[in-house]
Each structure stands twice: as structure tokens, then as C-alpha cells.
C-alpha positions as MATLAB code, in Angstrom:
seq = 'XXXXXXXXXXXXXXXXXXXXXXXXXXXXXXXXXXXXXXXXXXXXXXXXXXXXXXXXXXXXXXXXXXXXXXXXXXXXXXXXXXXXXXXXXXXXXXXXXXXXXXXXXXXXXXXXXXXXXXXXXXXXXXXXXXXXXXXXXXXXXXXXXXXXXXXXXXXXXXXXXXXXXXXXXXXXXXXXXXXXXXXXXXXXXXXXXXXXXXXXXXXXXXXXXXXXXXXXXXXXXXXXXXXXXXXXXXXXXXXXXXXXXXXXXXXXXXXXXXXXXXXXXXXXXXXXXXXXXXXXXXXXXXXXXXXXXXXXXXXXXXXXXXXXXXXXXXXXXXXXXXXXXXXXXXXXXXXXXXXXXXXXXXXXXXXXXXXXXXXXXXXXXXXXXXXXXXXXXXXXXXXXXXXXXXXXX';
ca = [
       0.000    0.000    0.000;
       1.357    3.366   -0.608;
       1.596    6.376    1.771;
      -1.188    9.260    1.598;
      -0.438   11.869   -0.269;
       0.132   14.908    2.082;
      -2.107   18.015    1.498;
      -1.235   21.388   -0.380;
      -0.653   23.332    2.321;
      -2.458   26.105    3.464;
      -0.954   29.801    1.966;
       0.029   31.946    4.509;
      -1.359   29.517    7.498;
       1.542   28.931    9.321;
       2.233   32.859    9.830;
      -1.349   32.942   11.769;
       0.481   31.443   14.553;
       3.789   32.777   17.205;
       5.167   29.369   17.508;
       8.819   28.302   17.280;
       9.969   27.197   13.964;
      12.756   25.527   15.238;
      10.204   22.678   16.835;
       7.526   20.382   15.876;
       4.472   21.278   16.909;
       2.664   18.047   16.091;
       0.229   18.052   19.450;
      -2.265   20.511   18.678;
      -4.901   18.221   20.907;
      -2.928   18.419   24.023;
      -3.226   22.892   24.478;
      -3.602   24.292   21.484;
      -2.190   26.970   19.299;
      -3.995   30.514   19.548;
      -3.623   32.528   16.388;
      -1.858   35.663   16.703;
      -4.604   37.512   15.795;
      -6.927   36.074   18.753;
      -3.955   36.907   21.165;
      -3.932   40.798   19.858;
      -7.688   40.534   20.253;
      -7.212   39.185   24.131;
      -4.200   41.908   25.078;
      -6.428   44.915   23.763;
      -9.074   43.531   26.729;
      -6.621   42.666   28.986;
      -5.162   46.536   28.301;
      -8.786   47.508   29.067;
      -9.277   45.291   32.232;
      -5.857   46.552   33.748;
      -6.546   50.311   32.888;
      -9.597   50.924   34.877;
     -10.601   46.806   37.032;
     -13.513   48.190   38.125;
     -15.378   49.624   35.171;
     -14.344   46.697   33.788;
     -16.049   43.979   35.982;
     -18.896   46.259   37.229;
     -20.030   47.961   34.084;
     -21.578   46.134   31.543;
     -19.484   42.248   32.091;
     -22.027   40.108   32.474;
     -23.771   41.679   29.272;
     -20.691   41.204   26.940;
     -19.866   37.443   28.658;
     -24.037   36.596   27.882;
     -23.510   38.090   24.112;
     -20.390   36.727   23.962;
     -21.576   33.013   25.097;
     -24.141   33.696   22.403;
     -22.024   33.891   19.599;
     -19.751   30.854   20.764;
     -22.973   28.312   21.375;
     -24.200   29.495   17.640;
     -21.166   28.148   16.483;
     -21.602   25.017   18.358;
     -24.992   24.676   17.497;
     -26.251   24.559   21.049;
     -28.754   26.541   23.152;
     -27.550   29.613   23.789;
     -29.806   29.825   26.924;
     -28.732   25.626   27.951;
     -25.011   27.267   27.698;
     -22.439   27.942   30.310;
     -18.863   29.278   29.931;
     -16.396   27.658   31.721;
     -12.476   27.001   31.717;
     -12.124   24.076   30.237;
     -14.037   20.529   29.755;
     -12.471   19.244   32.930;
     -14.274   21.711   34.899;
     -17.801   21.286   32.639;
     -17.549   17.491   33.797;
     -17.221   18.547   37.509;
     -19.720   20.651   37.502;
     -22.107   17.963   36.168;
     -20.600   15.514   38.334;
     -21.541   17.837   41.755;
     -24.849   18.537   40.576;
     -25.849   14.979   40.111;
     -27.124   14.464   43.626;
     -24.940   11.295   44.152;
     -26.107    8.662   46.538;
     -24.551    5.206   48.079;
     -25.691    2.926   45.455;
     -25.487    4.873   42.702;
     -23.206    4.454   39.796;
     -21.420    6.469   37.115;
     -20.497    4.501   34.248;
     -17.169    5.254   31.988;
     -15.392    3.827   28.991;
     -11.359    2.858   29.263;
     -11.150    5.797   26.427;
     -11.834    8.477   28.900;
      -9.590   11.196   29.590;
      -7.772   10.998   32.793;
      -8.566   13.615   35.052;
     -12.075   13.529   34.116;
     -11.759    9.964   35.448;
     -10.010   11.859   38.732;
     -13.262   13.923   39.004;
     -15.479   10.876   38.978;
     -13.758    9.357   41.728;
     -13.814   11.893   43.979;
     -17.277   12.495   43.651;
     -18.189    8.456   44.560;
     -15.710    8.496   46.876;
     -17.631   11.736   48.591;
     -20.957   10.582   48.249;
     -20.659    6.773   48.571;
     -21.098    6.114   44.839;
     -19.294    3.804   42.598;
     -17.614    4.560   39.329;
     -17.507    1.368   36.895;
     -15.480    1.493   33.902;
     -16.538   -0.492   30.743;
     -13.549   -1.735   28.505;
     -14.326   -1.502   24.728;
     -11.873   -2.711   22.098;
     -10.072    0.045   20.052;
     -11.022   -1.444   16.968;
     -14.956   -2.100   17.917;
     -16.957   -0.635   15.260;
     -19.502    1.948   16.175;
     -22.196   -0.707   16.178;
     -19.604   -2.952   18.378;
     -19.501    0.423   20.679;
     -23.172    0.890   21.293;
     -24.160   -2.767   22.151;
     -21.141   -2.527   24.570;
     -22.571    0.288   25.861;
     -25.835   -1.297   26.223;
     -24.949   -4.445   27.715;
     -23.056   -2.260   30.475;
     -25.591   -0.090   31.620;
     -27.831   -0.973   34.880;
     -31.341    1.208   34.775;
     -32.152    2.166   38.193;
     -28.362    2.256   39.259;
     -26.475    3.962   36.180;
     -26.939    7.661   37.429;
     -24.839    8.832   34.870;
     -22.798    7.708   31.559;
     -19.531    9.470   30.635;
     -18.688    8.997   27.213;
     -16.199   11.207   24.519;
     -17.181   12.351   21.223;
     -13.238   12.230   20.356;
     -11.215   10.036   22.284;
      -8.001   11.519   24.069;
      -5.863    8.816   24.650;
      -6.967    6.325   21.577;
      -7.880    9.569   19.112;
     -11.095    7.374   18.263;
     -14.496    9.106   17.280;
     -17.324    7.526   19.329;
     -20.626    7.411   18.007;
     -22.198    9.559   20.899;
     -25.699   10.643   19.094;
     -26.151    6.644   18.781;
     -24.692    6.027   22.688;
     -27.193    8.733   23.452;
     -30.320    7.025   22.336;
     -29.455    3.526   23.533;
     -28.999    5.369   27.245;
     -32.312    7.599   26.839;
     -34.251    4.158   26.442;
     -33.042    2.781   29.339;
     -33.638    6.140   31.397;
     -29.986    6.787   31.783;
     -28.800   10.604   31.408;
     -25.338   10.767   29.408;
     -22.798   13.510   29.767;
     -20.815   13.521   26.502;
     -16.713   14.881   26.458;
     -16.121   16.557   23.535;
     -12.997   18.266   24.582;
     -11.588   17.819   20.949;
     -14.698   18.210   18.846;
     -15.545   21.983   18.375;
     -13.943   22.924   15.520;
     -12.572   19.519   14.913;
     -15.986   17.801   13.974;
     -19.018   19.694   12.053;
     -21.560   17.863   14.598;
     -23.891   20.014   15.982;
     -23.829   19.604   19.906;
     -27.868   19.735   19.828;
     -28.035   17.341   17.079;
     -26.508   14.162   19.920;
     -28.853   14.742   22.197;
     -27.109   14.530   25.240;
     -28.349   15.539   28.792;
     -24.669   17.767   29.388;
     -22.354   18.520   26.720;
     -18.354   19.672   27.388;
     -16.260   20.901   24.741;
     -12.868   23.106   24.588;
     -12.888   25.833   22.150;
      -9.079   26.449   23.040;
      -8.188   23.450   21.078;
      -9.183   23.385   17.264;
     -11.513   26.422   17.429;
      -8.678   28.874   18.205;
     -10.038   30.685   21.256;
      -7.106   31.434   24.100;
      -6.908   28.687   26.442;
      -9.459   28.963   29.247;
     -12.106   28.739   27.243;
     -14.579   26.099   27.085;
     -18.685   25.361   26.990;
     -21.042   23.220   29.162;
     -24.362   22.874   27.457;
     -26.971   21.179   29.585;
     -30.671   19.971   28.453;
     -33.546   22.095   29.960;
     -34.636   19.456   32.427;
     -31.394   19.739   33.970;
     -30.487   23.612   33.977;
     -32.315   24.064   37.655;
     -30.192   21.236   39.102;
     -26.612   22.762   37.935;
     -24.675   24.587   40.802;
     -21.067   26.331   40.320;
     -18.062   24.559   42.046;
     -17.981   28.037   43.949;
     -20.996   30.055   44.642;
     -20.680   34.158   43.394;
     -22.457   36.968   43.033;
     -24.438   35.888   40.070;
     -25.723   32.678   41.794;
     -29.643   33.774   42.173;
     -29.465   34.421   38.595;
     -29.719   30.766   37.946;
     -27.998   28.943   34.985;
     -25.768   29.708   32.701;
     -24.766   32.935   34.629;
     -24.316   31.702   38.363;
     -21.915   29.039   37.045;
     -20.115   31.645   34.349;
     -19.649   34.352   37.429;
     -16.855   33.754   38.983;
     -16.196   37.269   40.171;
     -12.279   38.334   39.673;
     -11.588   35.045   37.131;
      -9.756   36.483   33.926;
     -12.689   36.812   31.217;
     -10.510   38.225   28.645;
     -10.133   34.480   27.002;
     -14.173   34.072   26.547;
     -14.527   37.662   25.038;
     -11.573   37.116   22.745;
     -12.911   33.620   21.600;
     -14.919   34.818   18.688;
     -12.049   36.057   17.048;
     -11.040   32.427   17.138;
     -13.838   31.323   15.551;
     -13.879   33.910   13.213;
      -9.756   32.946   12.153;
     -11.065   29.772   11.369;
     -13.932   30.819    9.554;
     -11.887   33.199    7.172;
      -9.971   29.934    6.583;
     -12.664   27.890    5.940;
     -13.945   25.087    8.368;
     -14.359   22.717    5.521;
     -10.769   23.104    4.483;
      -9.294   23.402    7.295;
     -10.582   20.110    8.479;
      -9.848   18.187    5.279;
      -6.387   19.830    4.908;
      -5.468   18.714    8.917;
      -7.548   15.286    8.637;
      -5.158   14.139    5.685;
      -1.913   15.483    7.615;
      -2.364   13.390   10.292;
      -3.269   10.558    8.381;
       0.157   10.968    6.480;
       2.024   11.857    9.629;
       0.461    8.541   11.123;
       1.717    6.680    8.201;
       5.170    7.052    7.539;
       5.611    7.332   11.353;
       4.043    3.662   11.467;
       6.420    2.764    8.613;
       9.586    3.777   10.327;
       8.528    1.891   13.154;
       7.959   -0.888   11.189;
       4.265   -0.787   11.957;
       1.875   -2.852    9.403;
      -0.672   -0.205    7.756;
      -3.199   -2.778    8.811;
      -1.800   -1.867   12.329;
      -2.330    1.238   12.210;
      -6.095    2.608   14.798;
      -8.348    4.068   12.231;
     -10.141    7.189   13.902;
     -13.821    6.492   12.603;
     -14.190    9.385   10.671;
     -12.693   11.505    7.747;
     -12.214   14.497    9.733;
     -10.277   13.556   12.530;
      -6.691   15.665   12.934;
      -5.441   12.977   15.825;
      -4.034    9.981   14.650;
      -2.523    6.901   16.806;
       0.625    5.086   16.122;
       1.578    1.700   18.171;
       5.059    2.323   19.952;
       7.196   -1.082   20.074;
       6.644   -3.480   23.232;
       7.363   -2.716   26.377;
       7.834    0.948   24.972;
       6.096    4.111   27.416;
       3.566    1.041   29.234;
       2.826    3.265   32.242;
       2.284    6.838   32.566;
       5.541    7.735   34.326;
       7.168    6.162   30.929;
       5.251    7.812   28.744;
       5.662   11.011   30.040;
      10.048   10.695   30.401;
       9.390    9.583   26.271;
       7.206   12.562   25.042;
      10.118   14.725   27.158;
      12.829   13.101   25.654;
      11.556   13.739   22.176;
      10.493   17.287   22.798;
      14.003   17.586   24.378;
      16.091   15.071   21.283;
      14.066   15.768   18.239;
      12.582   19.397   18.419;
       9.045   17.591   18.136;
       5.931   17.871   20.455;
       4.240   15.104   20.572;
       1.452   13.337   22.669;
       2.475    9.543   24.585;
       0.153    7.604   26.387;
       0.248    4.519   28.018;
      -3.574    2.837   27.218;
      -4.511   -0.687   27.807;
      -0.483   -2.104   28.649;
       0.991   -0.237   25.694;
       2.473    2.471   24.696;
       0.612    4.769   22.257;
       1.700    8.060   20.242;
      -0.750   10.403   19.139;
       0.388   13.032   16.303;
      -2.200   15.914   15.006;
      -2.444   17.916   11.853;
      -2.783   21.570   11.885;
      -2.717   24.099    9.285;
       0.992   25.592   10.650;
       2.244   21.630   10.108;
       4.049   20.965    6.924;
       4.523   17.148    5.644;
       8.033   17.325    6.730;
       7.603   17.785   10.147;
       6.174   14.298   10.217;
       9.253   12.981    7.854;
      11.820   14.502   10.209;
       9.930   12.725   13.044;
      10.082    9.027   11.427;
      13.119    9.073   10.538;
      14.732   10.132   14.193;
      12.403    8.409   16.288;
      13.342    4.971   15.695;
      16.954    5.688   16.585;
      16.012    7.180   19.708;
      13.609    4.548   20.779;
      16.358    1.965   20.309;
      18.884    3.958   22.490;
      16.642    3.124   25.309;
];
């Protein structure tokens, strides 16, 4: 089989963005890249804030964050009204997870896909409340139907109080079908919170076309907002049972704003977040997708070939659009998460390239993105270093 052909890149893409040329960047997923545009747009506010704080957060702040929260859930094709602010998906999840109303007995059911301090969250909350957290193991190369009869064989009506699931995968870069995961639990009376940390900008999915009791997505990822900023959409039967991890001045306002209000927080990422959206709408969503979709498939290829991986080897991602591919390290290569994290540092600190390791399931894993600032040689550079380096111990 022969490698995928690389896309044309992008003109003038890769000077959108302050990063050093002297490195890799091939881990978009992991934080991000915000244009320099959006970081202009965040300075002027932050120039504003600094000039006079109080005008700033007493005149007019919760008017621009509600317009501004507007504009981003539009994009997102959410309820603008069902939509929350917050700092990241992390923080969405908690919030869910405190407002449950957990109860010995109960249980919150997660896949082995899930992203790892989410999974922290979840177990502090059963361990507070006298819950249990199960975790349901489903093969990285189940098909979606494969995924949803898992799904259904694992839940327990009655118990299940809650169903974690991602709409992109962190540590296996696998799209999950969640609209399909969401049914199955809405027949059995289960509510489903759905992480889809990687999927604004990322996927064209519209978050109120899954369904899903609470949504949590990060537009500081592939929408290019400034880091910080992230959306929790929740269904309307919920939005009276969702209170903020700390309690402000906005709390008898009810949801969205008394979870958004967090009195002296830094703002300037939400209100510079539509510049984001707009950089990547000048670009072309469509394009941009495609163009970092095909990247990452080539990156993910000759990478496997270097490491003498079969193509047939190589995780598929379950859908065209995906920018986060997977490549299977050697045996016995980054198996735990202490390894994993001395290998991503010694390639960052060896090769010039930033890259994403994870030890999932008793092996090590390494995750490359596309982006439009990546060039196919990036990826070349990468394959044929990384072998040596692996072999060196």
C-alpha cells in the first residue's frame, strides 16, 4: 500500500500562529495553538481590564460574557440559553458531576477511552458521596455498532446515574458514536454527559443534534479561542439542578450565569474567543478540516512505517475528519504513565518535536495531530529520528 499523499498546504497559514519554527508542533490536541490575531484581540481587553478593574467587571461584564456566550454556542450549534462558559471541559464534567445528587448505590459509568482527570473527578465524587464509578472496557477497533451494544450491555437502569462517554477520544484519538450512545442510554432512562474536549472545531456535529443531557467541549483546542475557554451545554430538564463549584455573586441568577460568574476570574479568554472562531472561519472550516484530517493521516503513516508498523496496524479514527491519529510504539515501549511522560520529554528535548504519549490498555501509544501551521516534513523529520532514539533506550 502506498503512503497518503500529504495536502497542499495552506498559503500563509503557518504565519497565523507565534510558535517556534525551530520545533515540531505536532500536538495541537494536548493545548492548542492561539492565532496571533486572537492573542492581539485578548491583550487589547486585557489593556482595558488593567486600565480601569472596576469599570471593567462592574459595568456592563455580564452583558458582553451573555452576548459573547451567544455567539460561541451558535457556532456550536447549542442553546444559547442551555449554555455555560467555563475554563475548560475538565471543569464542565465537575460541575455535572456535583450537581448529580450522588447517593450510596449509585453508579457512574465510563469507557477505558476516557480522559484521565475527568476519570479523577469521577472518583472523587463516589468516593464523597458513597457512589461507585464502573469502567466499561471496549476494544479500540470495535466498530460503532460494536460500541453501542457494549454500551448497552453495560448499563444498569435504576443504578447507572450517569454515563460518561467522549465524542473524540483523548488517549486512543477514536471518534465515538455519541448521538447513537445517546439514544441507547435515553431508552433505558440513563442521562449521558458527553466529552467533547476535541470536537468543536474539529468535527461539524452540531452539539444539539446528539442529544445529550450535558455537553463539554474546549474551544481552546481546534476552534482557536485562548486557552481557558470552554462550553457546558446542559438539556432544559437539567439547567435548575446545575450549581457552580464556587458560589458568586451571580448565583440567584440561575444557569448559565451563576456558574459563568466567577467574580475576579480572567474573562478576557471568553470575550476574545470569537475572534477564534472567526480565524477559522476566514480559513474555511471545511478546508481546514480536510487539509489537517489528511496530515495526520500521512504523519500517522510514515511514522508507522519507520517503526515498522503494518498499515493494517495502524487505529483508524472512525471518521474523515479527525486531525489525531494513533501510532503503536514497540513493546514494552512508554507502558505506564511515568514512561510515557520521560518519552514525550525526551523527544520534545532530542528531536525538536511535540508530541502526545500515552500509556492505554499495557501499551504504549503516540498520538500526532495535523494543523494548518504543520508541513509534511515535520512528520518525515519525526520518522526518521524516532526509531533511533527509541532503540537507544
Amino acid at each position: 500500500m502506498t503512503v497518503p499523499q500529504p495536502p497542499e498546504p495552506l498559503p500563509g497559514a503557518r504565519l497565523l500562529f507565534s510558535l517556534d519554527p525551530s520545533v515540531s508542533h505536532l500536538n495541537h490536541g494536548s493545548f492548542g495553538a492561539v492565532p496571533v490575531g486572537v492573542q492581539r484581540a485578548q491583550q487589547r481587553l486585557r489593556d482595558e481590564m488593567e486600565a480601569n478593574p472596576l469599570r471593567f467587571f462592574t459595568q456592563g461584564l455580564v452583558d458582553r460574557i451573555t452576548h459573547t456566550r451567544r455567539h460561541l454556542a451558535a457556532f456550536l450549534g447549542a442553546d444559547p440559553d442551555g449554555t455555560a462558559l467555563v475554563g475548560n471541559a475538565t471543569t464542565g464534567a465537575a460541575v455535572v458531576l456535583q450537581s448529580l445528587g450522588l447517593r450510596p448505590g449509585d453508579e457512574v459509568l465510563t469507557t477505558d477511552h476516557g480522559y484521565g482527570a475527568v476519570a479523577f473527578s469521577v472518583r472523587r465524587e463516589c468516593g464523597r458521596t458513597g457512589a461507585v464509578s464502573r469502567t466499561l472496557p471496549v476494544p479500540l477497533a470495535a466498530t460503532d455498532e460494536e460500541v453501542v451494544q457494549l454500551v448497552r450491555a453495560g448499563l444498569r437502569p435504576g443504578r447507572t446515574k450517569l454515563l460518561i462517554v467522549d465524542q473524540i477520544t483523548s488517549p486512543t484519538a477514536r471518534l465515538f458514536p455519541a448521538a447513537a450512545i445517546v439514544g441507547v442510554a435515553r431508552e433505558h432512562g440513563v442521562p449521558v454527559l458527553v466529552d467533547g474536549a476535541h470536537a468543536p472545531g474539529q468535527l461539524a456535529t452540531t452539539v444539539a443534534s446528539i442529544g445529550a443531557d450535558f455537553w463539554v467541549g474546549n474551544l481552546h483546542k481546534w476552534a482557536y479561542a485562548p486557552r481557558g475557554t470552554a462550553a457546558l451545554v446542559v438539556s432544559e430538564p437539567w439547567r435548575e439542578r446545575i450549581q457552580p463549584l464556587v458560589v458568586s455573586w451571580e448565583q440567584e441568577s440561575g444557569f448559565p450565569a451563576r456558574v459563568e460568574w466567577q467574580a475576579t476570574l480572567d474573562y478576557t479568554p471568553w470575550l476574545a474567543a470569537p475572534v477564534g472562531v472567526f480565524t477559522l472561519r476566514s480559513l474555511g472550516p471545511d478546508r481546514v478540516r480536510a487539509h489537517n484530517a489528511a496530515l495526520a493521516a500521512y504523519g500517522q503513516r510514515v511514522v508507522g512505517d519507520a517503526l515498522g508498523v503494518p498499515p493494517a496496524d495502524l487505529p483508524e479514527p472512525g471518521g474523515p475528519t479527525l486531525a489525531m491519529r494513533l501510532v503503536p510504539l514497540p513493546d514494552g515501549v512508554a507502558t505506564t504513565l511515568d514512561a510515557a511522560r520521560a518519552l514525550r520529554a525526551r523527544i520534545a528535548d532530542r528531536l525538536a518535536a511535540e508530541v502526545a504519549v500515552s500509556a492505554w490498555n499495557g501499551r504504549g501509544w503516540l498520538r500526532l495531530c495535523g494543523q494548518v501551521y504543520n508541513v509534511p516534513d515535520e512528520y518525515d523529520r519525526l520518522a526518521a529520528r524516532l526509531p533511533t532514539l527509541l532503540a537507544q533506550g
